[in-house]
Amino acid sequence: MTPPAAGSALDRAEPSPDAGASRPGAAGRRGTPTGDITLDLQARINSMQASTLDSRSLPTVPALAHILPGGGLQSGGSYTVRNSTTLAMALLAGPSSTGAWCSVIGMPDFSVEAAQGFGINLERLILVPDPGSQWLTVTAALVDVVSIILTRAPDHLAPTEWARLRARLRQRGAALITLGNGRQSDSTLGVAESAWEGLGSGSGHLRARRLKITATQPSGRLRHAYVGLADLQGTTRETLTAPPRPSAGPASLFEPQLAKSS
């Protein structure tokens, strides 16, 4: 199957109807056009979205606030996480715990158990484990209905496709986090150093993990923070208690199975 034509998924007000969907309550509707599914999701999410969410900034965990421009993830912004799923989950945790809907696209090994441990609300998480060649169509559709997307983008996307996707993010006010070698990002984050504490010379047990996290802006400005793994989990600047334990798992589009837990 060949990739979609450059820009084709972003030229239309609604995405192509050739991508089916599967989610709770959608049994027997695999033939429903993607545009109808998008509108349905958007209506449901808008009715549930917390009214306290800032329209320009999505709060993050305090440990990351001072290394991000503006102290958080900006609506319409794009971010790259180079080498750490742990760090990517931490970036999702802040917006999720304050009521934002999130989506994870193209990451079949994404662990929902680990996500819950970071404070990500599984009831407001949409998983698309394997969009295949329809990555651009799926991502463009979900930009319309969620506040933040975490994805592993395919390598074949042209710079013009990235530029058009970023324009759509700014128009819709969603934020994009790309795991891997993302391009044209507002900030690139990574784990520069990592060390475990508590293990002595042939004795002891692992007690804590310390990380040096860096954030680089396009101008070349570099900021860093030394944090513990526990500092990345569970709380934000605005919500100092863990979110309620969800009673149901995440919705899964285009694939009926949940992501693997490892």
PDB file of C-alpha atoms in Angstrom:
ATOM      1  CA  MET A   1       0.000   0.000   0.000  1.00  0.00           C
ATOM      2  CA  THR A   2       1.451   3.340  -0.988  1.00  0.00           C
ATOM      3  CA  PRO A   3       1.523   6.324   1.389  1.00  0.00           C
ATOM      4  CA  PRO A   4      -1.177   8.985   0.930  1.00  0.00           C
ATOM      5  CA  ALA A   5      -0.328  11.784  -1.468  1.00  0.00           C
ATOM      6  CA  ALA A   6       1.520  14.725   0.046  1.00  0.00           C
ATOM      7  CA  GLY A   7      -0.870  17.048   1.807  1.00  0.00           C
ATOM      8  CA  SER A   8      -3.950  15.086   0.775  1.00  0.00           C
ATOM      9  CA  ALA A   9      -5.053  14.413   4.346  1.00  0.00           C
ATOM     10  CA  LEU A  10      -4.745  18.073   5.232  1.00  0.00           C
ATOM     11  CA  ASP A  11      -6.441  19.596   2.189  1.00  0.00           C
ATOM     12  CA  ARG A  12      -9.919  18.563   3.263  1.00  0.00           C
ATOM     13  CA  ALA A  13     -12.087  19.830   6.090  1.00  0.00           C
ATOM     14  CA  GLU A  14     -12.670  16.198   7.008  1.00  0.00           C
ATOM     15  CA  PRO A  15     -10.257  13.258   6.550  1.00  0.00           C
ATOM     16  CA  SER A  16     -10.660  10.546   3.943  1.00  0.00           C
ATOM     17  CA  PRO A  17     -13.441   8.030   4.662  1.00  0.00           C
ATOM     18  CA  ASP A  18     -11.214   5.082   3.796  1.00  0.00           C
ATOM     19  CA  ALA A  19      -9.899   4.636   7.332  1.00  0.00           C
ATOM     20  CA  GLY A  20     -12.287   2.597   9.481  1.00  0.00           C
ATOM     21  CA  ALA A  21     -12.567   2.803  13.238  1.00  0.00           C
ATOM     22  CA  SER A  22     -13.286   0.573  16.182  1.00  0.00           C
ATOM     23  CA  ARG A  23     -14.126   1.873  19.642  1.00  0.00           C
ATOM     24  CA  PRO A  24     -16.523   1.109  22.504  1.00  0.00           C
ATOM     25  CA  GLY A  25     -20.093   1.512  21.318  1.00  0.00           C
ATOM     26  CA  ALA A  26     -19.144   1.342  17.644  1.00  0.00           C
ATOM     27  CA  ALA A  27     -19.860  -2.341  17.026  1.00  0.00           C
ATOM     28  CA  GLY A  28     -21.322  -2.972  13.611  1.00  0.00           C
ATOM     29  CA  ARG A  29     -20.291   0.452  12.275  1.00  0.00           C
ATOM     30  CA  ARG A  30     -17.036  -0.358  10.526  1.00  0.00           C
ATOM     31  CA  GLY A  31     -18.451   1.117   7.330  1.00  0.00           C
ATOM     32  CA  THR A  32     -19.089   4.503   8.972  1.00  0.00           C
ATOM     33  CA  PRO A  33     -17.155   7.299   7.226  1.00  0.00           C
ATOM     34  CA  THR A  34     -14.188   8.629   9.172  1.00  0.00           C
ATOM     35  CA  GLY A  35     -15.648  12.160   8.907  1.00  0.00           C
ATOM     36  CA  ASP A  36     -18.754  11.041  10.840  1.00  0.00           C
ATOM     37  CA  ILE A  37     -16.596   9.309  13.455  1.00  0.00           C
ATOM     38  CA  THR A  38     -14.487  12.452  13.842  1.00  0.00           C
ATOM     39  CA  LEU A  39     -17.550  14.638  14.361  1.00  0.00           C
ATOM     40  CA  ASP A  40     -18.986  12.155  16.856  1.00  0.00           C
ATOM     41  CA  LEU A  41     -15.738  12.036  18.831  1.00  0.00           C
ATOM     42  CA  GLN A  42     -15.388  15.807  18.736  1.00  0.00           C
ATOM     43  CA  ALA A  43     -18.904  16.325  20.093  1.00  0.00           C
ATOM     44  CA  ARG A  44     -18.419  13.783  22.880  1.00  0.00           C
ATOM     45  CA  ILE A  45     -15.009  15.094  23.886  1.00  0.00           C
ATOM     46  CA  ASN A  46     -16.088  18.735  23.829  1.00  0.00           C
ATOM     47  CA  SER A  47     -18.967  17.894  26.157  1.00  0.00           C
ATOM     48  CA  MET A  48     -16.595  16.213  28.634  1.00  0.00           C
ATOM     49  CA  GLN A  49     -13.513  18.427  28.303  1.00  0.00           C
ATOM     50  CA  ALA A  50     -12.672  20.241  31.520  1.00  0.00           C
ATOM     51  CA  SER A  51     -13.561  23.917  31.284  1.00  0.00           C
ATOM     52  CA  THR A  52     -10.481  24.859  33.331  1.00  0.00           C
ATOM     53  CA  LEU A  53      -8.040  23.937  30.571  1.00  0.00           C
ATOM     54  CA  ASP A  54      -6.036  26.971  29.420  1.00  0.00           C
ATOM     55  CA  SER A  55      -6.621  27.694  25.739  1.00  0.00           C
ATOM     56  CA  ARG A  56      -2.955  28.498  25.067  1.00  0.00           C
ATOM     57  CA  SER A  57      -0.956  26.363  27.491  1.00  0.00           C
ATOM     58  CA  LEU A  58      -1.298  22.761  28.663  1.00  0.00           C
ATOM     59  CA  PRO A  59       0.133  22.288  32.176  1.00  0.00           C
ATOM     60  CA  THR A  60       2.975  19.856  32.682  1.00  0.00           C
ATOM     61  CA  VAL A  61       4.529  18.147  35.675  1.00  0.00           C
ATOM     62  CA  PRO A  62       6.484  20.677  37.808  1.00  0.00           C
ATOM     63  CA  ALA A  63       9.801  18.921  37.137  1.00  0.00           C
ATOM     64  CA  LEU A  64       9.575  19.822  33.438  1.00  0.00           C
ATOM     65  CA  ALA A  65       7.869  23.212  33.657  1.00  0.00           C
ATOM     66  CA  HIS A  66      10.977  25.412  33.809  1.00  0.00           C
ATOM     67  CA  ILE A  67      12.735  23.825  30.820  1.00  0.00           C
ATOM     68  CA  LEU A  68       9.759  24.214  28.464  1.00  0.00           C
ATOM     69  CA  PRO A  69       9.089  27.573  26.802  1.00  0.00           C
ATOM     70  CA  GLY A  70       6.116  29.155  28.552  1.00  0.00           C
ATOM     71  CA  GLY A  71       6.309  26.663  31.408  1.00  0.00           C
ATOM     72  CA  GLY A  72       4.250  24.005  29.636  1.00  0.00           C
ATOM     73  CA  LEU A  73       3.161  22.531  26.327  1.00  0.00           C
ATOM     74  CA  GLN A  74       1.715  25.251  24.133  1.00  0.00           C
ATOM     75  CA  SER A  75      -1.534  24.744  22.228  1.00  0.00           C
ATOM     76  CA  GLY A  76      -0.614  24.443  18.562  1.00  0.00           C
ATOM     77  CA  GLY A  77       2.999  23.514  19.404  1.00  0.00           C
ATOM     78  CA  SER A  78       5.073  20.531  18.298  1.00  0.00           C
ATOM     79  CA  TYR A  79       7.681  18.747  20.390  1.00  0.00           C
ATOM     80  CA  THR A  80      10.199  15.978  19.824  1.00  0.00           C
ATOM     81  CA  VAL A  81      11.301  13.423  22.435  1.00  0.00           C
ATOM     82  CA  ARG A  82      14.485  11.766  21.207  1.00  0.00           C
ATOM     83  CA  ASN A  83      15.053   8.645  23.206  1.00  0.00           C
ATOM     84  CA  SER A  84      12.614   8.064  26.053  1.00  0.00           C
ATOM     85  CA  THR A  85       9.059   6.740  26.182  1.00  0.00           C
ATOM     86  CA  THR A  86       9.177   7.509  29.913  1.00  0.00           C
ATOM     87  CA  LEU A  87       9.710  11.205  29.189  1.00  0.00           C
ATOM     88  CA  ALA A  88       6.990  11.187  26.529  1.00  0.00           C
ATOM     89  CA  MET A  89       4.493   9.708  29.013  1.00  0.00           C
ATOM     90  CA  ALA A  90       5.459  12.368  31.548  1.00  0.00           C
ATOM     91  CA  LEU A  91       4.631  15.071  29.013  1.00  0.00           C
ATOM     92  CA  LEU A  92       1.190  13.516  28.449  1.00  0.00           C
ATOM     93  CA  ALA A  93       0.524  13.142  32.173  1.00  0.00           C
ATOM     94  CA  GLY A  94       0.170  16.849  32.934  1.00  0.00           C
ATOM     95  CA  PRO A  95      -2.551  17.695  30.385  1.00  0.00           C
ATOM     96  CA  SER A  96      -4.292  14.348  30.902  1.00  0.00           C
ATOM     97  CA  SER A  97      -4.609  14.743  34.677  1.00  0.00           C
ATOM     98  CA  THR A  98      -6.262  18.152  34.239  1.00  0.00           C
ATOM     99  CA  GLY A  99      -8.942  16.851  31.885  1.00  0.00           C
ATOM    100  CA  ALA A 100      -7.419  16.943  28.395  1.00  0.00           C
ATOM    101  CA  TRP A 101      -8.101  14.188  25.887  1.00  0.00           C
ATOM    102  CA  CYS A 102      -4.949  12.538  24.521  1.00  0.00           C
ATOM    103  CA  SER A 103      -4.179  10.171  21.666  1.00  0.00           C
ATOM    104  CA  VAL A 104      -1.260   7.814  21.030  1.00  0.00           C
ATOM    105  CA  ILE A 105      -0.705   6.945  17.361  1.00  0.00           C
ATOM    106  CA  GLY A 106       1.654   4.422  15.774  1.00  0.00           C
ATOM    107  CA  MET A 107       3.072   2.973  19.007  1.00  0.00           C
ATOM    108  CA  PRO A 108       1.854  -0.653  19.301  1.00  0.00           C
ATOM    109  CA  ASP A 109       4.092  -1.304  22.329  1.00  0.00           C
ATOM    110  CA  PHE A 110       2.680   1.623  24.321  1.00  0.00           C
ATOM    111  CA  SER A 111       1.911   0.293  27.812  1.00  0.00           C
ATOM    112  CA  VAL A 112      -1.420   1.413  29.250  1.00  0.00           C
ATOM    113  CA  GLU A 113      -0.354   0.116  32.683  1.00  0.00           C
ATOM    114  CA  ALA A 114       2.729   2.333  32.649  1.00  0.00           C
ATOM    115  CA  ALA A 115       0.638   5.237  31.369  1.00  0.00           C
ATOM    116  CA  GLN A 116      -1.756   4.867  34.277  1.00  0.00           C
ATOM    117  CA  GLY A 117       1.218   4.843  36.642  1.00  0.00           C
ATOM    118  CA  PHE A 118       2.253   8.237  35.268  1.00  0.00           C
ATOM    119  CA  GLY A 119      -1.200   9.646  35.985  1.00  0.00           C
ATOM    120  CA  ILE A 120      -2.576   9.496  32.440  1.00  0.00           C
ATOM    121  CA  ASN A 121      -6.363   9.175  32.518  1.00  0.00           C
ATOM    122  CA  LEU A 122      -7.162   6.058  30.475  1.00  0.00           C
ATOM    123  CA  GLU A 123     -10.788   7.096  30.107  1.00  0.00           C
ATOM    124  CA  ARG A 124      -9.627  10.050  27.997  1.00  0.00           C
ATOM    125  CA  LEU A 125      -6.965   8.250  25.996  1.00  0.00           C
ATOM    126  CA  ILE A 126      -7.482   7.168  22.367  1.00  0.00           C
ATOM    127  CA  LEU A 127      -5.087   4.537  21.002  1.00  0.00           C
ATOM    128  CA  VAL A 128      -4.324   3.945  17.320  1.00  0.00           C
ATOM    129  CA  PRO A 129      -1.620   1.264  17.598  1.00  0.00           C
ATOM    130  CA  ASP A 130      -0.903   0.804  13.873  1.00  0.00           C
ATOM    131  CA  PRO A 131      -2.330   3.322  11.359  1.00  0.00           C
ATOM    132  CA  GLY A 132      -0.082   1.909   8.628  1.00  0.00           C
ATOM    133  CA  SER A 133       0.150   4.070   5.521  1.00  0.00           C
ATOM    134  CA  GLN A 134      -2.762   6.169   6.791  1.00  0.00           C
ATOM    135  CA  TRP A 135      -0.687   7.839   9.533  1.00  0.00           C
ATOM    136  CA  LEU A 136      -1.135  11.341   8.124  1.00  0.00           C
ATOM    137  CA  THR A 137      -4.892  10.902   7.608  1.00  0.00           C
ATOM    138  CA  VAL A 138      -5.399   9.512  11.125  1.00  0.00           C
ATOM    139  CA  THR A 139      -3.223  12.142  12.795  1.00  0.00           C
ATOM    140  CA  ALA A 140      -4.925  14.984  10.924  1.00  0.00           C
ATOM    141  CA  ALA A 141      -8.334  13.636  11.979  1.00  0.00           C
ATOM    142  CA  LEU A 142      -7.409  13.383  15.666  1.00  0.00           C
ATOM    143  CA  VAL A 143      -5.883  16.869  15.697  1.00  0.00           C
ATOM    144  CA  ASP A 144      -9.498  18.026  15.346  1.00  0.00           C
ATOM    145  CA  VAL A 145     -10.781  16.213  18.443  1.00  0.00           C
ATOM    146  CA  VAL A 146      -8.058  15.861  21.105  1.00  0.00           C
ATOM    147  CA  SER A 147      -5.805  18.311  22.932  1.00  0.00           C
ATOM    148  CA  ILE A 148      -2.510  16.437  22.613  1.00  0.00           C
ATOM    149  CA  ILE A 149      -1.116  13.645  20.427  1.00  0.00           C
ATOM    150  CA  LEU A 150       1.875  11.391  21.070  1.00  0.00           C
ATOM    151  CA  THR A 151       3.123   9.567  17.980  1.00  0.00           C
ATOM    152  CA  ARG A 152       6.020   7.865  16.283  1.00  0.00           C
ATOM    153  CA  ALA A 153       5.937   9.430  12.822  1.00  0.00           C
ATOM    154  CA  PRO A 154       6.932   7.508   9.676  1.00  0.00           C
ATOM    155  CA  ASP A 155      10.157   8.434   7.922  1.00  0.00           C
ATOM    156  CA  HIS A 156       8.626   9.011   4.487  1.00  0.00           C
ATOM    157  CA  LEU A 157       6.842  12.297   5.285  1.00  0.00           C
ATOM    158  CA  ALA A 158       8.054  15.227   3.221  1.00  0.00           C
ATOM    159  CA  PRO A 159       8.932  18.586   4.798  1.00  0.00           C
ATOM    160  CA  THR A 160       5.846  20.097   3.150  1.00  0.00           C
ATOM    161  CA  GLU A 161       3.635  17.527   4.897  1.00  0.00           C
ATOM    162  CA  TRP A 162       5.193  18.391   8.252  1.00  0.00           C
ATOM    163  CA  ALA A 163       4.649  22.086   7.586  1.00  0.00           C
ATOM    164  CA  ARG A 164       0.988  21.542   6.707  1.00  0.00           C
ATOM    165  CA  LEU A 165       0.441  19.373   9.785  1.00  0.00           C
ATOM    166  CA  ARG A 166       1.982  22.065  12.006  1.00  0.00           C
ATOM    167  CA  ALA A 167      -0.328  24.636  10.436  1.00  0.00           C
ATOM    168  CA  ARG A 168      -3.298  22.418  11.279  1.00  0.00           C
ATOM    169  CA  LEU A 169      -2.065  22.102  14.878  1.00  0.00           C
ATOM    170  CA  ARG A 170      -1.965  25.887  15.215  1.00  0.00           C
ATOM    171  CA  GLN A 171      -5.410  26.217  13.679  1.00  0.00           C
ATOM    172  CA  ARG A 172      -7.002  23.604  15.943  1.00  0.00           C
ATOM    173  CA  GLY A 173      -4.992  24.392  19.091  1.00  0.00           C
ATOM    174  CA  ALA A 174      -3.689  20.835  19.614  1.00  0.00           C
ATOM    175  CA  ALA A 175      -0.134  19.906  20.619  1.00  0.00           C
ATOM    176  CA  LEU A 176       1.970  17.164  18.993  1.00  0.00           C
ATOM    177  CA  ILE A 177       4.721  15.107  20.639  1.00  0.00           C
ATOM    178  CA  THR A 178       6.818  13.031  18.245  1.00  0.00           C
ATOM    179  CA  LEU A 179       8.945  10.189  19.593  1.00  0.00           C
ATOM    180  CA  GLY A 180      12.145   9.751  17.601  1.00  0.00           C
ATOM    181  CA  ASN A 181      13.662  12.101  15.070  1.00  0.00           C
ATOM    182  CA  GLY A 182      10.937  14.694  14.671  1.00  0.00           C
ATOM    183  CA  ARG A 183      11.478  17.698  12.415  1.00  0.00           C
ATOM    184  CA  GLN A 184      10.491  21.350  12.682  1.00  0.00           C
ATOM    185  CA  SER A 185       9.744  21.077  16.404  1.00  0.00           C
ATOM    186  CA  ASP A 186       9.336  23.959  18.827  1.00  0.00           C
ATOM    187  CA  SER A 187      11.447  22.086  21.375  1.00  0.00           C
ATOM    188  CA  THR A 188      13.450  18.852  21.392  1.00  0.00           C
ATOM    189  CA  LEU A 189      13.664  16.964  24.676  1.00  0.00           C
ATOM    190  CA  GLY A 190      15.806  14.015  25.641  1.00  0.00           C
ATOM    191  CA  VAL A 191      17.406  12.129  28.509  1.00  0.00           C
ATOM    192  CA  ALA A 192      21.085  13.088  28.518  1.00  0.00           C
ATOM    193  CA  GLU A 193      22.049  11.053  31.599  1.00  0.00           C
ATOM    194  CA  SER A 194      20.387   8.298  33.610  1.00  0.00           C
ATOM    195  CA  ALA A 195      21.536   6.563  36.780  1.00  0.00           C
ATOM    196  CA  TRP A 196      19.993   4.195  39.299  1.00  0.00           C
ATOM    197  CA  GLU A 197      20.509   4.679  43.030  1.00  0.00           C
ATOM    198  CA  GLY A 198      20.700   2.124  45.804  1.00  0.00           C
ATOM    199  CA  LEU A 199      22.764  -0.655  44.220  1.00  0.00           C
ATOM    200  CA  GLY A 200      26.102  -1.085  45.935  1.00  0.00           C
ATOM    201  CA  SER A 201      29.100  -3.212  45.034  1.00  0.00           C
ATOM    202  CA  GLY A 202      27.420  -6.575  44.682  1.00  0.00           C
ATOM    203  CA  SER A 203      24.661  -5.800  47.179  1.00  0.00           C
ATOM    204  CA  GLY A 204      21.609  -3.647  47.777  1.00  0.00           C
ATOM    205  CA  HIS A 205      18.575  -3.023  45.599  1.00  0.00           C
ATOM    206  CA  LEU A 206      17.469  -0.351  43.150  1.00  0.00           C
ATOM    207  CA  ARG A 207      15.600   2.420  44.968  1.00  0.00           C
ATOM    208  CA  ALA A 208      15.399   5.378  42.612  1.00  0.00           C
ATOM    209  CA  ARG A 209      16.334   6.594  39.151  1.00  0.00           C
ATOM    210  CA  ARG A 210      17.866  10.007  38.493  1.00  0.00           C
ATOM    211  CA  LEU A 211      17.669  11.651  35.075  1.00  0.00           C
ATOM    212  CA  LYS A 212      19.193  14.660  33.383  1.00  0.00           C
ATOM    213  CA  ILE A 213      16.621  15.981  30.913  1.00  0.00           C
ATOM    214  CA  THR A 214      17.530  18.544  28.268  1.00  0.00           C
ATOM    215  CA  ALA A 215      15.296  20.752  26.134  1.00  0.00           C
ATOM    216  CA  THR A 216      16.691  22.453  23.031  1.00  0.00           C
ATOM    217  CA  GLN A 217      14.872  25.226  21.159  1.00  0.00           C
ATOM    218  CA  PRO A 218      15.347  25.876  17.405  1.00  0.00           C
ATOM    219  CA  SER A 219      17.514  28.889  18.315  1.00  0.00           C
ATOM    220  CA  GLY A 220      19.976  26.487  19.943  1.00  0.00           C
ATOM    221  CA  ARG A 221      19.151  27.552  23.493  1.00  0.00           C
ATOM    222  CA  LEU A 222      19.583  24.599  25.843  1.00  0.00           C
ATOM    223  CA  ARG A 223      17.925  24.090  29.209  1.00  0.00           C
ATOM    224  CA  HIS A 224      18.284  21.108  31.518  1.00  0.00           C
ATOM    225  CA  ALA A 225      16.825  19.688  34.700  1.00  0.00           C
ATOM    226  CA  TYR A 226      17.923  16.944  37.100  1.00  0.00           C
ATOM    227  CA  VAL A 227      14.883  14.961  38.236  1.00  0.00           C
ATOM    228  CA  GLY A 228      13.955  11.704  39.867  1.00  0.00           C
ATOM    229  CA  LEU A 229      11.678   9.264  38.109  1.00  0.00           C
ATOM    230  CA  ALA A 230       9.044   9.871  40.787  1.00  0.00           C
ATOM    231  CA  ASP A 231       9.115  13.599  39.934  1.00  0.00           C
ATOM    232  CA  LEU A 232       7.703  12.789  36.491  1.00  0.00           C
ATOM    233  CA  GLN A 233       4.717  10.861  37.781  1.00  0.00           C
ATOM    234  CA  GLY A 234       1.274  11.780  38.921  1.00  0.00           C
ATOM    235  CA  THR A 235       0.988  15.531  39.606  1.00  0.00           C
ATOM    236  CA  THR A 236       0.936  18.862  37.792  1.00  0.00           C
ATOM    237  CA  ARG A 237       1.237  22.460  38.836  1.00  0.00           C
ATOM    238  CA  GLU A 238      -2.539  22.726  39.052  1.00  0.00           C
ATOM    239  CA  THR A 239      -3.560  19.262  40.245  1.00  0.00           C
ATOM    240  CA  LEU A 240      -1.602  17.997  43.234  1.00  0.00           C
ATOM    241  CA  THR A 241      -3.551  14.781  43.706  1.00  0.00           C
ATOM    242  CA  ALA A 242      -3.539  11.747  41.445  1.00  0.00           C
ATOM    243  CA  PRO A 243      -6.481  11.542  39.028  1.00  0.00           C
ATOM    244  CA  PRO A 244      -9.292   9.088  39.889  1.00  0.00           C
ATOM    245  CA  ARG A 245      -8.704   5.518  38.856  1.00  0.00           C
ATOM    246  CA  PRO A 246     -10.553   5.003  35.566  1.00  0.00           C
ATOM    247  CA  SER A 247     -13.251   2.373  35.406  1.00  0.00           C
ATOM    248  CA  ALA A 248     -12.684   1.522  31.752  1.00  0.00           C
ATOM    249  CA  GLY A 249      -9.781   1.167  29.366  1.00  0.00           C
ATOM    250  CA  PRO A 250      -8.852   3.521  26.549  1.00  0.00           C
ATOM    251  CA  ALA A 251     -10.703   3.728  23.279  1.00  0.00           C
ATOM    252  CA  SER A 252      -8.846   2.059  20.437  1.00  0.00           C
ATOM    253  CA  LEU A 253      -9.392   3.265  16.869  1.00  0.00           C
ATOM    254  CA  PHE A 254      -8.609   1.257  13.741  1.00  0.00           C
ATOM    255  CA  GLU A 255      -7.408  -1.688  15.878  1.00  0.00           C
ATOM    256  CA  PRO A 256      -9.634  -3.578  18.349  1.00  0.00           C
ATOM    257  CA  GLN A 257      -6.749  -4.777  20.531  1.00  0.00           C
ATOM    258  CA  LEU A 258      -5.206  -2.851  23.411  1.00  0.00           C
ATOM    259  CA  ALA A 259      -1.538  -1.976  23.208  1.00  0.00           C
ATOM    260  CA  LYS A 260       0.933  -4.477  24.606  1.00  0.00           C
ATOM    261  CA  SER A 261       1.920  -4.220  28.235  1.00  0.00           C
ATOM    262  CA  SER A 262       5.581  -4.793  28.849  1.00  0.00           C
TER     263      SER A 262
END
